[in-house]
């Protein structure tokens, strides 16, 4: 199954971002907007993982969560990866978030999952561009967004069901969650 490791903003941060992006979502209906109930910060994308590797991964992620403390984070402004991905930036305890992302990647590598070597760029994906989309005005429209600070208290292993959501978007299913209990 297709898996990734993530942390998620709490309902109040989701509600705040949802209302802050409402007008811009309505103004740009050609973009494929992600759904607020599926918003997450990907720490490591693992691709297709077999059952045996998943069992080992679950044990290692549980240990990683036990070693890392809760993190104070906020969502601020916007940016883009080319004209493909529109995102909001993660600020706050980003060093700890990077540490947790590295631990998730190590956990996966140790059980034989080939994790992409891309540098980790903390973000929450808001929309994906269709061909020829110009994301620059959307980034500008969201530049002033400054979300509340919240605490990420859990690490999640999430399954992605490709094309199973409304409008052929992916649907995400949380398989395991562990509290961040390190100090
Ligand atoms: P994102 O983090 O930029 O939103 C499930 O597909 C999640 O894993 C998405 O949030 C997605 O992008 C992230 N992801 C990272 N690398 C990916 C890849 N190579 N293919 C698909 N999704 C990827």
Coordinates of N, CA and C and ligand atoms in Angstrom, one line a residue:
X1 N 0.8 -1.2 0.0 CA 0.0 0.0 0.0 C 0.9 1.3 0.0
X2 N 0.3 2.3 -0.5 CA 1.0 3.6 -0.6 C 0.9 4.4 0.7
X3 N 2.1 4.7 1.3 CA 2.1 5.2 2.6 C 3.0 6.5 2.7
X4 N 2.6 7.3 3.7 CA 3.5 8.4 4.1 C 3.4 8.7 5.6
X5 N 4.3 9.4 6.1 CA 4.4 9.7 7.5 C 4.1 11.2 7.6
X6 N 3.2 11.6 8.6 CA 2.8 13.0 8.7 C 2.5 13.4 10.1
X7 N 2.4 14.7 10.3 CA 1.8 15.3 11.4 C 0.6 16.1 10.9
X8 N -0.4 16.4 11.7 CA -1.6 17.1 11.3 C -1.9 18.3 12.2
X9 N -2.4 19.4 11.6 CA -2.8 20.5 12.4 C -4.1 20.2 13.2
X10 N -4.3 20.8 14.3 CA -5.5 20.5 15.1 C -6.7 21.3 14.4
X11 N -8.0 20.9 14.8 CA -9.1 21.5 14.2 C -9.2 23.0 14.1
X12 N -8.7 23.6 15.2 CA -8.7 25.1 15.2 C -7.8 25.7 14.2
X13 N -6.6 25.1 14.0 CA -5.7 25.6 12.9 C -6.3 25.3 11.5
X14 N -6.9 24.2 11.4 CA -7.6 23.8 10.1 C -8.7 24.8 9.8
X15 N -9.5 25.1 10.8 CA -10.6 26.0 10.6 C -10.2 27.4 10.2
X16 N -9.1 27.9 10.9 CA -8.5 29.2 10.6 C -8.0 29.3 9.2
X17 N -7.2 28.2 8.8 CA -6.7 28.2 7.4 C -7.8 28.1 6.4
X18 N -8.8 27.3 6.7 CA -9.9 27.1 5.8 C -10.6 28.4 5.5
X19 N -10.9 29.2 6.6 CA -11.6 30.5 6.4 C -10.6 31.5 5.7
X20 N -9.3 31.4 6.0 CA -8.4 32.4 5.4 C -8.2 32.1 3.9
X21 N -8.5 30.9 3.5 CA -8.3 30.6 2.1 C -9.6 30.5 1.3
X22 N -10.7 30.7 2.0 CA -12.0 30.5 1.3 C -12.2 31.4 0.1
X23 N -11.9 32.7 0.2 CA -12.1 33.6 -0.9 C -11.2 33.2 -2.1
X24 N -10.0 32.9 -1.8 CA -9.0 32.6 -2.9 C -9.3 31.3 -3.5
X25 N -9.9 30.3 -2.8 CA -10.3 29.1 -3.4 C -11.5 29.3 -4.3
X26 N -12.4 30.2 -3.9 CA -13.5 30.5 -4.8 C -13.1 31.2 -6.1
X27 N -12.0 32.0 -5.9 CA -11.6 32.9 -7.0 C -10.7 32.1 -8.0
X28 N -10.2 30.9 -7.6 CA -9.4 30.1 -8.5 C -9.9 28.6 -8.6
X29 N -11.1 28.5 -9.2 CA -11.7 27.1 -9.2 C -11.0 26.1 -10.1
X30 N -10.1 26.6 -11.0 CA -9.4 25.7 -11.9 C -8.2 24.9 -11.2
X31 N -7.8 25.5 -10.0 CA -6.8 24.7 -9.2 C -7.4 23.5 -8.6
X32 N -6.7 22.5 -8.3 CA -7.2 21.3 -7.6 C -6.9 21.6 -6.1
X33 N -7.8 22.1 -5.4 CA -7.6 22.4 -4.0 C -7.7 21.2 -3.1
X34 N -6.8 21.1 -2.1 CA -6.8 20.0 -1.2 C -7.9 20.2 -0.2
X35 N -8.5 19.2 0.4 CA -9.6 19.3 1.3 C -9.2 19.6 2.7
X36 N -9.8 20.6 3.4 CA -9.3 20.8 4.8 C -9.3 19.6 5.7
X37 N -10.3 18.7 5.5 CA -10.3 17.5 6.4 C -9.1 16.5 6.1
X38 N -8.4 16.8 5.1 CA -7.2 15.9 4.7 C -5.9 16.6 4.8
X39 N -5.9 17.9 5.4 CA -4.7 18.7 5.5 C -3.7 18.0 6.4
X40 N -2.4 18.0 6.0 CA -1.4 17.3 6.8 C 0.0 17.9 6.4
X41 N 1.0 17.7 7.2 CA 2.4 18.0 6.8 C 3.1 16.7 6.6
X42 N 3.4 16.4 5.4 CA 4.2 15.2 5.1 C 5.6 15.3 5.6
X43 N 6.0 14.3 6.4 CA 7.4 14.2 6.9 C 8.2 13.3 6.0
X44 N 7.6 12.2 5.5 CA 8.3 11.3 4.6 C 7.3 10.6 3.7
X45 N 7.6 10.7 2.4 CA 6.7 9.9 1.5 C 7.4 8.6 1.2
X46 N 6.7 7.5 1.4 CA 7.3 6.2 1.3 C 7.0 5.4 0.1
X47 N 6.0 5.8 -0.7 CA 5.6 5.0 -1.9 C 5.0 3.7 -1.5
X48 N 5.0 2.7 -2.3 CA 4.4 1.5 -2.1 C 5.2 0.6 -1.1
X49 N 4.6 0.2 0.0 CA 5.3 -0.6 1.0 C 4.5 -1.9 1.2
X50 N 5.3 -3.0 1.2 CA 4.7 -4.3 1.5 C 4.4 -4.5 2.9
X51 N 3.6 -5.6 3.2 CA 3.1 -5.9 4.6 C 4.2 -6.1 5.6
X52 N 5.3 -6.8 5.1 CA 6.4 -7.2 6.0 C 7.1 -5.9 6.4
X53 N 7.5 -5.1 5.4 CA 8.2 -3.9 5.7 C 7.3 -3.0 6.6
X54 N 6.0 -3.0 6.4 CA 5.1 -2.1 7.1 C 5.2 -2.5 8.6
X55 N 5.2 -3.8 8.9 CA 5.2 -4.3 10.3 C 6.5 -3.7 11.0
X56 N 7.6 -3.8 10.3 CA 8.9 -3.3 10.9 C 8.8 -1.8 11.1
X57 N 8.3 -1.1 10.1 CA 8.2 0.3 10.1 C 7.3 0.8 11.2
X58 N 6.2 0.1 11.5 CA 5.3 0.5 12.6 C 6.1 0.5 13.9
X59 N 6.9 -0.6 14.2 CA 7.7 -0.6 15.4 C 8.7 0.5 15.5
X60 N 9.3 0.8 14.4 CA 10.4 1.8 14.4 C 9.8 3.2 14.6
X61 N 8.6 3.5 13.9 CA 8.0 4.8 14.0 C 7.5 5.0 15.5
X62 N 7.0 3.9 16.1 CA 6.6 4.0 17.5 C 7.7 4.5 18.4
X63 N 8.9 3.9 18.1 CA 10.1 4.3 18.9 C 10.5 5.7 18.6
X64 N 10.4 6.1 17.3 CA 10.8 7.5 17.0 C 9.9 8.5 17.7
X65 N 8.6 8.2 17.7 CA 7.6 9.1 18.4 C 7.9 9.2 19.9
X66 N 8.3 8.1 20.4 CA 8.6 8.1 21.9 C 9.9 8.9 22.2
X67 N 10.7 9.2 21.2 CA 12.0 9.9 21.4 C 11.9 11.4 21.1
X68 N 10.8 11.8 20.4 CA 10.7 13.2 20.0 C 9.6 13.9 20.8
X69 N 9.8 15.2 21.2 CA 8.8 15.9 22.0 C 7.8 16.6 21.1
X70 N 6.6 16.9 21.7 CA 5.6 17.7 20.9 C 6.3 19.0 20.4
X71 N 5.7 19.5 19.3 CA 6.4 20.7 18.6 C 5.4 21.8 18.5
X72 N 5.8 23.1 18.7 CA 5.0 24.3 18.6 C 5.2 24.7 17.1
X73 N 4.1 24.8 16.4 CA 4.2 25.1 14.9 C 3.1 26.1 14.6
X74 N 3.3 26.8 13.4 CA 2.3 27.7 12.9 C 2.3 27.6 11.4
X75 N 1.3 28.0 10.8 CA 1.2 28.0 9.3 C 1.1 29.5 8.9
X76 N 2.0 29.9 7.9 CA 2.2 31.3 7.6 C 2.4 31.5 6.1
X77 N 1.7 32.5 5.6 CA 2.0 32.9 4.2 C 1.8 31.8 3.2
X78 N 2.4 31.9 2.1 CA 2.3 30.9 1.0 C 3.5 30.9 0.1
X79 N 3.6 29.8 -0.6 CA 4.7 29.7 -1.6 C 4.3 28.6 -2.6
X80 N 5.2 28.3 -3.5 CA 4.9 27.4 -4.5 C 6.1 26.6 -4.9
X81 N 5.9 25.3 -5.4 CA 6.9 24.6 -6.1 C 6.5 24.8 -7.6
X82 N 7.2 25.6 -8.3 CA 6.9 25.9 -9.7 C 5.5 26.3 -9.8
X83 N 4.8 25.8 -10.9 CA 3.4 26.0 -11.0 C 2.6 24.8 -10.8
X84 N 3.2 23.9 -10.0 CA 2.6 22.6 -9.7 C 1.9 22.6 -8.3
X85 N 2.6 23.1 -7.3 CA 2.1 22.9 -5.9 C 2.1 24.3 -5.2
X86 N 0.9 24.6 -4.7 CA 0.7 25.8 -3.8 C 0.7 25.4 -2.4
X87 N 1.5 26.0 -1.5 CA 1.5 25.6 -0.1 C 1.5 26.7 0.8
X88 N 1.3 26.4 2.1 CA 1.5 27.4 3.2 C 2.7 26.9 4.0
X89 N 3.5 27.9 4.4 CA 4.8 27.6 5.1 C 4.5 27.1 6.5
X90 N 5.4 26.3 7.0 CA 5.4 25.9 8.4 C 6.5 26.7 9.1
X91 N 6.1 27.3 10.2 CA 7.1 28.1 11.0 C 7.0 27.6 12.5
X92 N 7.9 28.1 13.3 CA 8.0 27.6 14.7 C 9.1 26.7 14.9
X93 N 8.8 25.6 15.6 CA 9.9 24.6 15.9 C 10.2 23.7 14.8
X94 N 10.7 24.4 13.7 CA 10.9 23.6 12.4 C 12.2 22.7 12.6
X95 N 13.1 23.1 13.4 CA 14.3 22.2 13.6 C 13.8 20.9 14.2
X96 N 12.9 20.9 15.1 CA 12.4 19.6 15.7 C 11.6 18.9 14.6
X97 N 10.8 19.6 13.8 CA 10.1 18.9 12.7 C 11.0 18.2 11.8
X98 N 12.1 18.9 11.5 CA 13.1 18.3 10.6 C 13.7 17.1 11.2
X99 N 14.0 17.2 12.5 CA 14.5 16.0 13.2 C 13.6 14.8 13.1
X100 N 12.3 15.1 13.3 CA 11.3 14.0 13.3 C 11.2 13.4 11.8
X101 N 11.3 14.3 10.8 CA 11.2 13.9 9.4 C 12.4 13.0 9.1
X102 N 13.6 13.4 9.7 CA 14.8 12.6 9.4 C 14.7 11.2 10.1
X103 N 14.1 11.2 11.3 CA 13.9 9.9 12.0 C 12.9 9.0 11.3
X104 N 11.9 9.6 10.7 CA 10.9 8.8 9.9 C 11.6 8.2 8.7
X105 N 12.4 9.0 8.1 CA 13.2 8.5 6.9 C 14.1 7.4 7.3
X106 N 14.8 7.6 8.4 CA 15.7 6.5 8.8 C 14.9 5.2 9.2
X107 N 13.8 5.4 9.8 CA 13.0 4.2 10.2 C 12.6 3.4 8.9
X108 N 12.2 4.2 7.9 CA 11.8 3.5 6.6 C 13.0 2.9 5.9
X109 N 14.1 3.6 5.9 CA 15.3 3.0 5.3 C 15.8 1.7 5.9
X110 N 15.7 1.7 7.3 CA 16.1 0.5 8.0 C 15.3 -0.7 7.7
X111 N 14.1 -0.6 7.3 CA 13.3 -1.7 6.9 C 13.2 -2.0 5.4
X112 N 14.2 -1.3 4.7 CA 14.4 -1.6 3.3 C 13.5 -0.8 2.3
X113 N 12.9 0.3 2.9 CA 12.1 1.1 2.0 C 13.0 2.2 1.3
X114 N 13.0 2.3 0.0 CA 13.8 3.3 -0.7 C 13.1 4.6 -0.6
X115 N 13.6 5.5 0.2 CA 13.0 6.8 0.4 C 13.7 7.8 -0.5
X116 N 12.9 8.7 -1.2 CA 13.5 9.7 -2.1 C 14.5 10.5 -1.3
X117 N 15.6 10.9 -2.0 CA 16.6 11.7 -1.3 C 16.4 13.2 -1.3
X118 N 15.1 13.6 -1.8 CA 14.8 15.1 -1.8 C 15.0 15.8 -0.5
X119 N 15.6 17.0 -0.5 CA 15.7 17.7 0.8 C 14.3 18.0 1.3
X120 N 14.1 17.9 2.7 CA 12.8 18.1 3.3 C 12.5 19.6 3.3
X121 N 11.3 19.9 2.8 CA 10.9 21.3 2.8 C 9.5 21.4 3.5
X122 N 9.5 21.8 4.8 CA 8.2 21.8 5.5 C 7.2 22.6 4.9
X123 N 6.0 22.0 4.6 CA 4.9 22.8 4.0 C 3.6 22.0 4.1
X124 N 2.5 22.7 3.9 CA 1.2 22.0 3.8 C 0.6 22.4 2.5
X125 N 0.4 21.4 1.7 CA -0.1 21.6 0.3 C -1.5 22.0 0.3
X126 N -1.8 23.2 -0.3 CA -3.1 23.8 -0.4 C -3.8 23.4 -1.7
X127 N -3.0 23.4 -2.8 CA -3.6 23.1 -4.1 C -2.5 22.7 -5.1
X128 N -3.0 22.0 -6.1 CA -2.1 21.6 -7.2 C -2.6 22.2 -8.5
X129 N -1.6 22.7 -9.3 CA -2.0 23.4 -10.5 C -2.3 22.4 -11.7
X130 N -3.2 22.8 -12.4 CA -3.4 22.0 -13.7 C -2.5 22.7 -14.7
X131 N -2.3 22.1 -15.9 CA -1.4 22.6 -16.9 C -1.6 24.0 -17.1
X132 N -0.5 24.7 -17.2 CA -0.5 26.2 -17.5 C -1.0 27.1 -16.4
X133 N -1.2 26.5 -15.2 CA -1.7 27.4 -14.1 C -0.6 28.4 -13.7
X134 N -1.0 29.6 -13.3 CA -0.1 30.6 -12.8 C -0.4 30.7 -11.3
X135 N 0.5 30.2 -10.5 CA 0.2 30.2 -9.0 C 0.7 31.5 -8.4
X136 N 1.4 32.4 -9.1 CA 1.9 33.6 -8.5 C 0.9 34.5 -7.8
X137 N -0.3 34.8 -8.5 CA -1.3 35.6 -7.9 C -1.9 35.0 -6.7
X138 N -1.9 33.7 -6.7 CA -2.5 33.0 -5.5 C -1.6 33.1 -4.3
X139 N -0.3 33.0 -4.6 CA 0.7 33.1 -3.5 C 0.6 34.5 -3.0
X140 N 0.5 35.5 -3.8 CA 0.4 36.9 -3.4 C -0.8 37.1 -2.5
X141 N -1.9 36.5 -3.0 CA -3.2 36.7 -2.2 C -3.1 36.1 -0.8
X142 N -2.3 35.1 -0.6 CA -2.2 34.5 0.7 C -1.0 34.9 1.5
X143 N -0.3 35.9 1.0 CA 1.0 36.3 1.6 C 0.8 36.8 3.1
X144 N -0.3 37.4 3.3 CA -0.6 38.0 4.6 C -1.1 37.0 5.7
X145 N -1.3 35.8 5.3 CA -1.9 34.9 6.3 C -0.9 34.6 7.4
X146 N -1.3 34.7 8.6 CA -0.5 34.3 9.8 C -1.3 33.5 10.7
X147 N -1.1 32.2 10.7 CA -2.0 31.4 11.5 C -1.5 31.3 13.0
X148 N -2.4 30.8 13.8 CA -2.1 30.7 15.3 C -1.0 29.6 15.5
X149 N -0.4 29.7 16.6 CA 0.6 28.6 17.0 C -0.2 27.4 17.6
X150 N 0.2 26.2 17.2 CA -0.5 25.0 17.7 C 0.6 24.0 18.1
X151 N 0.2 23.0 18.7 CA 1.2 21.9 19.1 C 0.9 20.6 18.4
X152 N 1.9 20.2 17.7 CA 1.8 18.8 17.1 C 2.1 17.8 18.2
X153 N 1.2 17.0 18.5 CA 1.4 16.0 19.6 C 1.5 14.6 19.1
X154 N 1.2 14.3 17.9 CA 1.2 12.9 17.4 C 1.9 12.8 16.0
X155 N 2.4 11.6 15.8 CA 3.0 11.2 14.6 C 2.0 10.2 13.9
X156 N 1.8 10.3 12.6 CA 0.8 9.4 12.0 C 1.5 8.7 10.8
X157 N 1.1 7.4 10.6 CA 1.4 6.7 9.4 C 0.1 6.7 8.6
X158 N 0.1 7.2 7.4 CA -1.1 7.4 6.6 C -1.0 6.6 5.3
X159 N -2.2 6.1 4.9 CA -2.3 5.4 3.6 C -3.0 6.4 2.6
X160 N -2.4 6.4 1.4 CA -3.0 7.2 0.4 C -3.7 6.3 -0.6
X161 N -5.0 6.6 -0.8 CA -5.8 5.9 -1.8 C -5.9 6.8 -3.0
X162 N -5.1 6.5 -4.0 CA -5.0 7.3 -5.2 C -6.3 7.4 -5.9
X163 N -6.8 8.7 -6.1 CA -8.0 8.9 -6.9 C -9.3 8.4 -6.3
X164 N -9.2 8.2 -4.9 CA -10.4 7.6 -4.3 C -11.3 8.7 -3.6
X165 N -10.8 9.9 -3.7 CA -11.6 11.0 -3.1 C -12.5 11.7 -4.1
X166 N -13.2 12.7 -3.6 CA -14.1 13.4 -4.6 C -13.3 14.0 -5.7
X167 N -13.8 14.1 -6.9 CA -13.1 14.7 -8.0 C -11.8 14.1 -8.3
X168 N -11.7 12.8 -8.1 CA -10.5 12.0 -8.4 C -9.2 12.5 -7.6
X169 N -9.4 13.2 -6.5 CA -8.3 13.5 -5.6 C -8.0 12.2 -4.8
X170 N -6.9 12.2 -4.1 CA -6.5 11.1 -3.2 C -7.3 11.2 -1.9
X171 N -7.6 10.0 -1.3 CA -8.2 10.0 0.0 C -7.1 9.4 1.0
X172 N -7.0 10.0 2.1 CA -6.0 9.6 3.1 C -6.6 8.9 4.3
X173 N -6.0 7.8 4.7 CA -6.5 7.0 5.8 C -5.4 6.8 6.8
X174 N -5.6 7.3 8.0 CA -4.6 7.2 9.1 C -4.6 5.7 9.6
X175 N -3.5 5.1 9.5 CA -3.4 3.7 9.9 C -2.9 3.5 11.4
X176 N -2.0 4.4 11.8 CA -1.4 4.3 13.1 C -1.1 5.8 13.6
X177 N -1.3 6.0 14.9 CA -0.9 7.3 15.4 C -0.2 7.0 16.7
X178 N 0.9 7.8 17.0 CA 1.6 7.6 18.2 C 1.8 9.0 18.8
X179 N 1.7 9.1 20.2 CA 2.0 10.4 20.8 C 3.5 10.7 20.8
X180 N 3.8 12.0 20.6 CA 5.2 12.4 20.7 C 5.5 12.6 22.2
X181 N 6.3 11.7 22.8 CA 6.5 11.7 24.2 C 7.9 11.9 24.7
X182 N 8.8 12.3 23.7 CA 10.2 12.6 24.1 C 10.3 13.9 24.8
X183 N 11.5 14.2 25.4 CA 11.7 15.4 26.1 C 13.0 16.1 25.6
Ligands
LIG1 P1 2.7 17.1 -0.4 O1 3.4 16.7 0.9 O2 3.5 18.1 -1.1 O3 1.3 17.4 -0.3 C1 0.6 11.8 -0.2 O4 0.7 11.7 -1.5 C2 1.4 13.0 0.4 O5 2.8 12.7 0.2 C3 1.1 14.3 -0.2 O6 1.0 15.2 0.8 C4 2.3 14.6 -1.1 O7 2.8 15.8 -1.4 C5 3.4 13.8 -0.4 N1 4.5 13.4 -1.3 C6 5.8 13.7 -1.2 N2 6.5 13.1 -2.3 C7 5.6 12.5 -3.0 C8 5.7 11.8 -4.3 N3 6.8 11.5 -4.9 N4 4.6 11.3 -4.8 C9 3.4 11.5 -4.2 N5 3.2 12.2 -3.0 C10 4.3 12.7 -2.5

